[in-house]
Amino acid sequence: MIGISVLGISGSVGASTLKVLKNFPESFRLVSFSVHSNTKLALELMDEFHPDFVCITDEKQTGVWGDKKNGTYIVYGSAGLDEIVSLAAVDTVVTAIVGAAGALPTITAIKAKKKIAIANKETLVTFGPYINRLVKEYGVSMVPVDSEHNALFQLLEKEERNNIRAITLTASGGSFRDLPIEELPNVSIKQALNHPTWSMGPKITVDSAGLVNKGLEVIEAHFLFGFSYDQIEVVIHPESLTHGIIETTDGACLQYTSHPDMIYPVAHALFYPHKTPKLLTDRKPHSWKNLSFRSPDPNRYPALAIAFQAGRTGGAAPAIFNAANEAAVSLFLEEKIPFVQIPRIIEETLNELVITYPEDWDGFYEKDQEARSFVNKKYLKGVHA
């Protein structure tokens, strides 16, 4: 029986993880999980799965259930996250907290020598060199859960490294992929959150609408797989059926294709290095209909080029990119800036801040905080570039 801890169980990755646990009750046990403020869901899951520990991270709810509830120990805040991933009964940690907040408990889990099923892309984007050093030092396995990275992970295991010319991440194109570009300055929050394929949280959905999420995934792919940015490509694939493509040196392309359901990559990550033992959903290839691909329009998605540039610059540039984006998306969701301002803010922040090349947590974190402060101080005052 494999013990599972889920950080951020109330999101889409958490929901898919629960589907896997229900499909394989003989293989996995939910030892612990965290929610931010959704205590209603936490109670329901406590009644169903009887975990040993639950962490509530919302500071406003610290102490709301005391130390124990319905036989489950309750912990709070960031210290609580560290506690639930370090439990002896936990074998695998699913890191599904959105944003850079997921980095510290991931680091704790690595140091506790747990297998990491990583769904928090910001951990590698912000702290990539540091995280990779820790993974190597502690000898842990890190398996990506994002559908694109998990697809590439599986494809890359089947090919010799020297036979691979390039890897390709696919993108749905987000909420505005077919909207006339001249209408983008006036789009609403409701429009941005209307994703054509996936059901995700608001921050990730907004990222997808501007292809910022794919920029983050490009940087994450660099740190996960070690390919140069010249070897990483992005294509728009509206059907969201092909999740990753590798091109071999002879020009052939191998692709991983499945119905757009996170149960596939989650199950793979939890069972790895073993194969998922049974059929998850019955989706035949003839049900896929069309598979179409096109290059991203740089005028529609300017953040993608900015992400590539941040990745090539290296050092703290990816951390600044991510932090500036998180701050800008928050401003958009609070109706303080228009949607098209997000990539402009990211680019401005990268241009204004000094790019450093840290070697430890503190150096990357300092730049993360500096970028957030820069954006919030300037744009909360209503000064727009």
Coordinates of C-alpha atoms in Angstrom, one line a residue:
M1 CA 0.0 0.0 0.0
I2 CA 1.5 3.3 -1.1
G3 CA 0.9 6.3 1.2
I4 CA -0.1 9.5 -0.6
S5 CA 0.0 13.1 0.5
V6 CA -1.7 15.7 -1.7
L7 CA -0.8 19.4 -1.4
G8 CA -3.8 21.4 -2.7
I9 CA -6.4 18.7 -2.9
S10 CA -9.3 21.1 -3.8
G11 CA -8.0 21.9 -7.3
S12 CA -8.3 20.0 -10.6
V13 CA -5.2 17.9 -10.0
G14 CA -6.4 17.1 -6.5
A15 CA -9.7 16.0 -7.9
S16 CA -8.0 13.8 -10.5
T17 CA -5.8 12.3 -7.8
L18 CA -8.9 11.4 -5.8
K19 CA -10.3 9.6 -8.9
V20 CA -7.1 7.5 -9.1
L21 CA -7.3 6.6 -5.4
K22 CA -10.9 5.5 -5.8
N23 CA -10.0 3.4 -8.8
F24 CA -7.1 1.7 -7.0
P25 CA -8.1 1.5 -3.3
E26 CA -5.9 -1.6 -3.0
S27 CA -2.8 0.2 -4.1
F28 CA -3.0 3.7 -2.4
R29 CA -3.9 5.2 0.9
L30 CA -4.5 9.0 1.4
V31 CA -2.3 9.6 4.4
S32 CA -2.6 13.4 4.4
F33 CA -3.7 16.4 2.4
S34 CA -4.0 20.1 2.5
V35 CA -6.7 22.6 1.6
H36 CA -6.5 26.4 1.7
S37 CA -9.9 27.3 3.0
N38 CA -12.4 24.7 1.7
T39 CA -13.1 23.0 5.0
K40 CA -16.4 21.6 3.7
L41 CA -14.5 19.5 1.2
A42 CA -11.9 18.6 3.8
L43 CA -14.7 17.2 6.1
E44 CA -16.1 15.2 3.2
L45 CA -12.7 13.7 2.4
M46 CA -12.0 13.0 6.0
D47 CA -15.2 11.0 6.3
E48 CA -14.4 9.1 3.1
F49 CA -10.7 8.5 3.3
H50 CA -9.9 8.8 7.0
P51 CA -6.4 10.4 6.6
D52 CA -4.0 10.7 9.4
F53 CA -3.4 14.4 9.0
V54 CA -5.1 17.4 7.3
C55 CA -3.5 20.8 6.9
I56 CA -5.5 24.1 6.5
T57 CA -3.3 26.8 5.1
D58 CA -5.6 29.8 5.3
E59 CA -4.3 32.0 8.2
K60 CA -7.8 33.2 8.9
Q61 CA -8.8 29.6 9.8
T62 CA -5.8 28.8 12.0
G63 CA -7.1 26.8 15.0
V64 CA -10.6 26.5 13.6
W65 CA -10.8 22.7 14.4
G66 CA -8.2 22.6 17.2
D67 CA -5.7 19.7 17.0
K68 CA -8.0 16.9 16.1
K69 CA -11.3 16.4 14.2
N70 CA -13.2 13.2 13.6
G71 CA -10.1 11.1 14.5
T72 CA -7.8 13.1 12.1
Y73 CA -5.0 15.3 13.4
I74 CA -5.3 18.9 12.1
V75 CA -2.3 21.2 11.4
Y76 CA -2.1 24.7 10.0
G77 CA -0.1 27.0 7.8
S78 CA 3.2 26.4 6.1
A79 CA 4.6 24.5 9.1
G80 CA 1.6 22.2 8.7
L81 CA 2.5 21.6 5.1
D82 CA 6.0 20.6 6.1
E83 CA 4.6 18.2 8.7
I84 CA 2.1 16.4 6.5
V85 CA 4.7 15.6 3.7
S86 CA 7.3 14.4 6.2
L87 CA 5.1 11.7 7.8
A88 CA 6.7 8.3 7.8
A89 CA 3.6 6.7 6.2
V90 CA 3.9 9.0 3.2
D91 CA 5.7 7.5 0.2
T92 CA 4.6 10.0 -2.6
V93 CA 3.8 13.7 -2.4
V94 CA 1.5 15.2 -5.1
T95 CA 2.4 18.9 -5.2
A96 CA -0.7 20.6 -6.6
I97 CA -0.7 24.0 -4.8
V98 CA -0.8 26.8 -7.3
G99 CA 2.0 29.3 -7.4
A100 CA 5.4 29.7 -5.8
A101 CA 3.8 28.8 -2.4
G102 CA 4.2 25.2 -3.3
A103 CA 8.0 25.3 -3.4
L104 CA 8.9 25.1 0.3
P105 CA 6.8 22.0 1.1
T106 CA 8.2 20.4 -2.1
I107 CA 11.7 21.0 -0.8
T108 CA 10.8 19.5 2.6
A109 CA 9.4 16.4 0.8
I110 CA 12.6 16.1 -1.3
K111 CA 14.7 16.3 1.9
A112 CA 12.5 13.7 3.5
K113 CA 13.3 11.5 0.4
K114 CA 9.7 11.2 -0.8
K115 CA 8.8 10.5 -4.4
I116 CA 7.6 13.8 -5.9
A117 CA 4.6 13.8 -8.3
I118 CA 5.1 17.5 -9.3
A119 CA 2.1 19.4 -10.6
N120 CA 3.3 22.8 -9.3
K121 CA 5.3 24.2 -12.3
E122 CA 6.3 27.4 -10.4
T123 CA 8.6 25.3 -8.1
L124 CA 10.9 24.5 -11.0
V125 CA 10.4 27.8 -12.8
T126 CA 11.4 29.9 -9.8
F127 CA 13.9 27.6 -8.1
G128 CA 14.9 25.2 -10.9
P129 CA 18.7 25.0 -10.4
Y130 CA 18.4 24.7 -6.6
I131 CA 15.6 22.0 -6.9
N132 CA 17.6 19.9 -9.4
R133 CA 20.6 20.0 -7.0
L134 CA 18.4 18.8 -4.1
V135 CA 16.8 16.0 -6.2
K136 CA 20.3 14.7 -7.2
E137 CA 21.6 15.1 -3.6
Y138 CA 18.8 13.2 -2.0
G139 CA 18.3 10.7 -4.8
V140 CA 14.6 11.1 -5.1
S141 CA 12.3 10.5 -8.1
M142 CA 10.5 13.5 -9.5
V143 CA 7.7 12.6 -12.0
P144 CA 5.8 15.4 -13.7
V145 CA 2.0 15.5 -13.5
D146 CA 1.2 18.3 -16.0
S147 CA -0.3 16.5 -19.0
E148 CA 2.4 17.9 -21.4
H149 CA 5.4 17.1 -19.3
N150 CA 4.1 13.7 -18.3
A151 CA 3.6 12.9 -22.0
L152 CA 7.1 14.0 -22.8
F153 CA 8.5 12.0 -19.7
Q154 CA 6.9 8.8 -21.1
L155 CA 8.1 9.4 -24.7
L156 CA 11.6 10.3 -23.6
E157 CA 11.9 7.0 -21.7
K158 CA 11.4 5.1 -24.9
E159 CA 14.1 6.9 -27.0
E160 CA 17.8 7.3 -26.7
R161 CA 18.7 10.8 -25.8
N162 CA 21.1 11.3 -28.7
N163 CA 18.3 10.4 -31.1
I164 CA 16.1 13.3 -30.1
R165 CA 16.3 16.6 -32.0
A166 CA 13.5 18.5 -30.3
I167 CA 10.6 18.2 -27.9
T168 CA 7.3 20.0 -28.4
L169 CA 4.7 21.1 -25.8
T170 CA 1.1 21.4 -27.1
A171 CA -1.2 24.2 -26.1
S172 CA -5.0 24.5 -26.4
G173 CA -4.6 28.2 -27.2
G174 CA -6.8 29.2 -24.3
S175 CA -10.0 31.2 -24.1
F176 CA -9.0 33.7 -26.8
R177 CA -7.4 31.6 -29.4
D178 CA -10.0 32.5 -32.0
L179 CA -10.9 36.0 -30.8
P180 CA -9.9 38.9 -33.1
I181 CA -6.7 40.4 -31.7
E182 CA -8.2 43.9 -31.7
E183 CA -10.8 42.8 -29.1
L184 CA -8.2 41.5 -26.6
P185 CA -7.9 44.9 -24.8
N186 CA -11.5 44.8 -23.8
V187 CA -12.0 41.2 -22.7
S188 CA -13.7 40.5 -19.4
I189 CA -12.6 38.2 -16.5
K190 CA -15.6 36.0 -17.3
Q191 CA -14.4 35.6 -20.9
A192 CA -10.8 34.8 -19.7
L193 CA -12.1 32.0 -17.4
N194 CA -14.1 30.3 -20.1
H195 CA -11.5 27.7 -21.2
P196 CA -12.5 25.7 -24.3
T197 CA -11.1 22.3 -23.0
W198 CA -9.9 22.1 -19.5
S199 CA -11.5 22.8 -16.1
M200 CA -8.9 24.6 -14.1
G201 CA -8.6 27.2 -11.3
P202 CA -8.8 30.9 -12.2
K203 CA -5.1 31.7 -12.1
I204 CA -4.1 28.8 -14.4
T205 CA -7.0 29.6 -16.8
V206 CA -5.9 33.2 -17.2
D207 CA -2.3 32.0 -17.7
S208 CA -3.6 29.7 -20.5
A209 CA -5.5 32.5 -22.2
G210 CA -2.3 34.4 -22.7
L211 CA -0.1 31.3 -23.2
V212 CA 1.8 32.4 -20.1
N213 CA 1.2 28.9 -18.8
K214 CA 3.0 27.5 -21.8
G215 CA 5.9 29.8 -21.2
L216 CA 6.2 28.5 -17.7
E217 CA 6.0 25.0 -19.0
V218 CA 8.8 25.6 -21.4
I219 CA 11.1 26.7 -18.5
E220 CA 9.9 23.8 -16.5
A221 CA 10.6 21.4 -19.4
H222 CA 14.2 22.8 -19.6
F223 CA 14.8 22.0 -15.9
L224 CA 13.0 18.6 -16.0
F225 CA 14.6 17.2 -19.1
G226 CA 17.7 19.2 -19.6
F227 CA 17.0 20.3 -23.2
S228 CA 18.2 23.7 -24.4
Y229 CA 15.6 26.3 -25.2
D230 CA 16.5 25.9 -28.9
Q231 CA 15.3 22.3 -28.6
I232 CA 11.9 23.2 -27.0
E233 CA 9.0 24.1 -29.2
V234 CA 5.3 25.0 -28.7
V235 CA 2.4 24.4 -31.0
I236 CA -1.3 25.3 -30.7
H237 CA -3.4 22.1 -30.8
P238 CA -7.1 23.0 -30.3
E239 CA -8.3 19.5 -29.7
S240 CA -6.1 19.0 -26.7
L241 CA -5.6 15.3 -27.5
T242 CA -1.9 15.2 -28.2
H243 CA 0.0 16.3 -25.1
G244 CA 3.6 16.0 -26.1
I245 CA 5.7 15.3 -29.2
I246 CA 9.4 14.4 -29.7
E247 CA 11.2 14.8 -33.0
T248 CA 13.9 12.3 -33.7
T249 CA 17.1 13.1 -35.6
D250 CA 15.8 11.6 -38.8
G251 CA 12.8 13.9 -38.8
A252 CA 10.2 11.5 -37.5
C253 CA 7.8 12.6 -34.8
L254 CA 6.5 10.5 -31.9
Q255 CA 3.5 11.8 -30.0
Y256 CA 1.6 10.9 -26.9
T257 CA -2.2 11.2 -27.4
S258 CA -5.1 10.6 -25.0
H259 CA -8.5 12.0 -24.0
P260 CA -7.9 15.3 -22.1
D261 CA -8.4 13.9 -18.6
M262 CA -5.8 14.4 -15.9
I263 CA -6.5 10.9 -14.6
Y264 CA -3.9 9.6 -17.1
P265 CA -0.8 11.6 -16.0
V266 CA -1.8 11.4 -12.3
A267 CA -2.1 7.6 -12.4
H268 CA 1.2 7.3 -14.3
A269 CA 3.0 9.5 -11.7
L270 CA 1.6 7.6 -8.7
F271 CA 2.3 4.1 -10.1
Y272 CA 5.7 5.0 -11.6
P273 CA 8.1 3.2 -12.2
H274 CA 5.4 0.6 -12.6
K275 CA 2.7 0.7 -15.3
T276 CA -0.9 1.6 -14.5
P277 CA -2.5 -1.8 -14.2
K278 CA -5.9 -1.4 -15.8
L279 CA -8.0 0.6 -18.2
L280 CA -8.9 4.1 -16.9
T281 CA -11.3 5.4 -19.5
D282 CA -12.5 3.7 -22.7
R283 CA -11.6 6.2 -25.4
K284 CA -10.9 4.7 -28.9
P285 CA -8.7 6.5 -31.4
H286 CA -11.5 6.8 -33.9
S287 CA -13.3 9.1 -31.4
W288 CA -10.5 11.7 -31.6
K289 CA -11.6 12.9 -35.1
N290 CA -9.2 15.6 -36.1
L291 CA -5.7 16.4 -34.8
S292 CA -4.7 19.9 -36.0
F293 CA -1.6 22.0 -35.1
R294 CA -0.5 25.5 -35.8
S295 CA 2.2 27.9 -34.7
P296 CA 1.4 30.4 -31.9
D297 CA 0.8 33.9 -33.1
P298 CA 3.4 36.1 -31.3
N299 CA 1.0 39.1 -31.6
R300 CA -1.7 37.2 -29.7
Y301 CA 0.6 35.6 -27.2
P302 CA 3.6 38.0 -26.6
A303 CA 4.3 36.4 -23.2
L304 CA 5.6 33.2 -24.8
A305 CA 8.6 34.9 -26.4
I306 CA 9.2 36.7 -23.1
A307 CA 9.3 33.3 -21.3
F308 CA 11.8 31.9 -23.8
Q309 CA 14.0 35.0 -23.3
A310 CA 13.8 34.7 -19.5
G311 CA 14.8 31.0 -19.8
R312 CA 17.7 31.8 -22.0
T313 CA 18.9 34.6 -19.7
G314 CA 18.8 32.1 -16.8
G315 CA 19.7 32.9 -13.2
A316 CA 16.8 34.6 -11.4
A317 CA 15.1 35.7 -14.7
P318 CA 12.6 32.8 -14.7
A319 CA 11.8 33.6 -11.0
I320 CA 11.1 37.2 -11.9
F321 CA 8.9 36.1 -14.9
N322 CA 6.8 33.9 -12.7
A323 CA 6.5 36.3 -9.8
A324 CA 5.6 39.3 -12.0
N325 CA 3.0 37.1 -13.7
E326 CA 1.4 36.0 -10.5
A327 CA 1.1 39.6 -9.3
A328 CA -0.2 40.8 -12.7
V329 CA -2.8 38.0 -12.9
S330 CA -4.0 38.9 -9.4
L331 CA -4.4 42.5 -10.5
F332 CA -6.4 41.4 -13.6
L333 CA -8.7 39.2 -11.5
E334 CA -9.3 42.2 -9.2
E335 CA -10.2 44.3 -12.2
K336 CA -7.3 46.7 -11.7
I337 CA -5.6 46.1 -15.1
P338 CA -6.8 44.9 -18.5
F339 CA -5.8 41.5 -19.7
V340 CA -3.3 42.7 -22.3
Q341 CA -1.4 44.5 -19.5
I342 CA -0.2 41.1 -18.1
P343 CA 2.7 40.4 -20.6
R344 CA 3.6 44.1 -20.5
I345 CA 4.1 44.0 -16.8
I346 CA 6.1 40.8 -17.0
E347 CA 8.4 42.3 -19.6
E348 CA 8.8 45.6 -17.7
T349 CA 9.6 43.9 -14.5
L350 CA 12.3 41.8 -16.2
N351 CA 13.8 45.0 -17.8
E352 CA 13.7 47.0 -14.5
L353 CA 15.2 44.4 -12.1
V354 CA 18.8 43.4 -12.0
I355 CA 19.2 39.7 -13.0
T356 CA 21.3 37.8 -10.5
Y357 CA 22.5 34.2 -10.7
P358 CA 21.8 32.7 -7.2
E359 CA 22.9 29.3 -6.0
D360 CA 20.7 28.9 -3.0
W361 CA 17.0 29.3 -2.0
D362 CA 17.5 32.8 -0.5
G363 CA 18.8 34.3 -3.7
F364 CA 15.9 33.0 -5.9
Y365 CA 13.4 33.9 -3.2
E366 CA 14.7 37.4 -2.9
K367 CA 14.2 38.1 -6.6
D368 CA 10.7 36.5 -6.4
Q369 CA 9.7 38.9 -3.6
E370 CA 11.4 41.9 -5.3
A371 CA 9.4 41.3 -8.5
R372 CA 6.1 41.0 -6.6
S373 CA 6.9 44.2 -4.7
F374 CA 7.8 46.1 -7.9
V375 CA 4.5 45.2 -9.6
N376 CA 2.3 45.8 -6.7
K377 CA 3.8 49.1 -5.6
K378 CA 3.6 50.5 -9.1
Y379 CA 0.3 49.1 -10.3
L380 CA -1.7 49.3 -7.1
K381 CA -1.0 53.0 -7.3
G382 CA -2.7 53.1 -10.7
V383 CA 0.5 54.0 -12.7
H384 CA 0.2 51.9 -15.9
A385 CA 2.9 51.6 -18.5

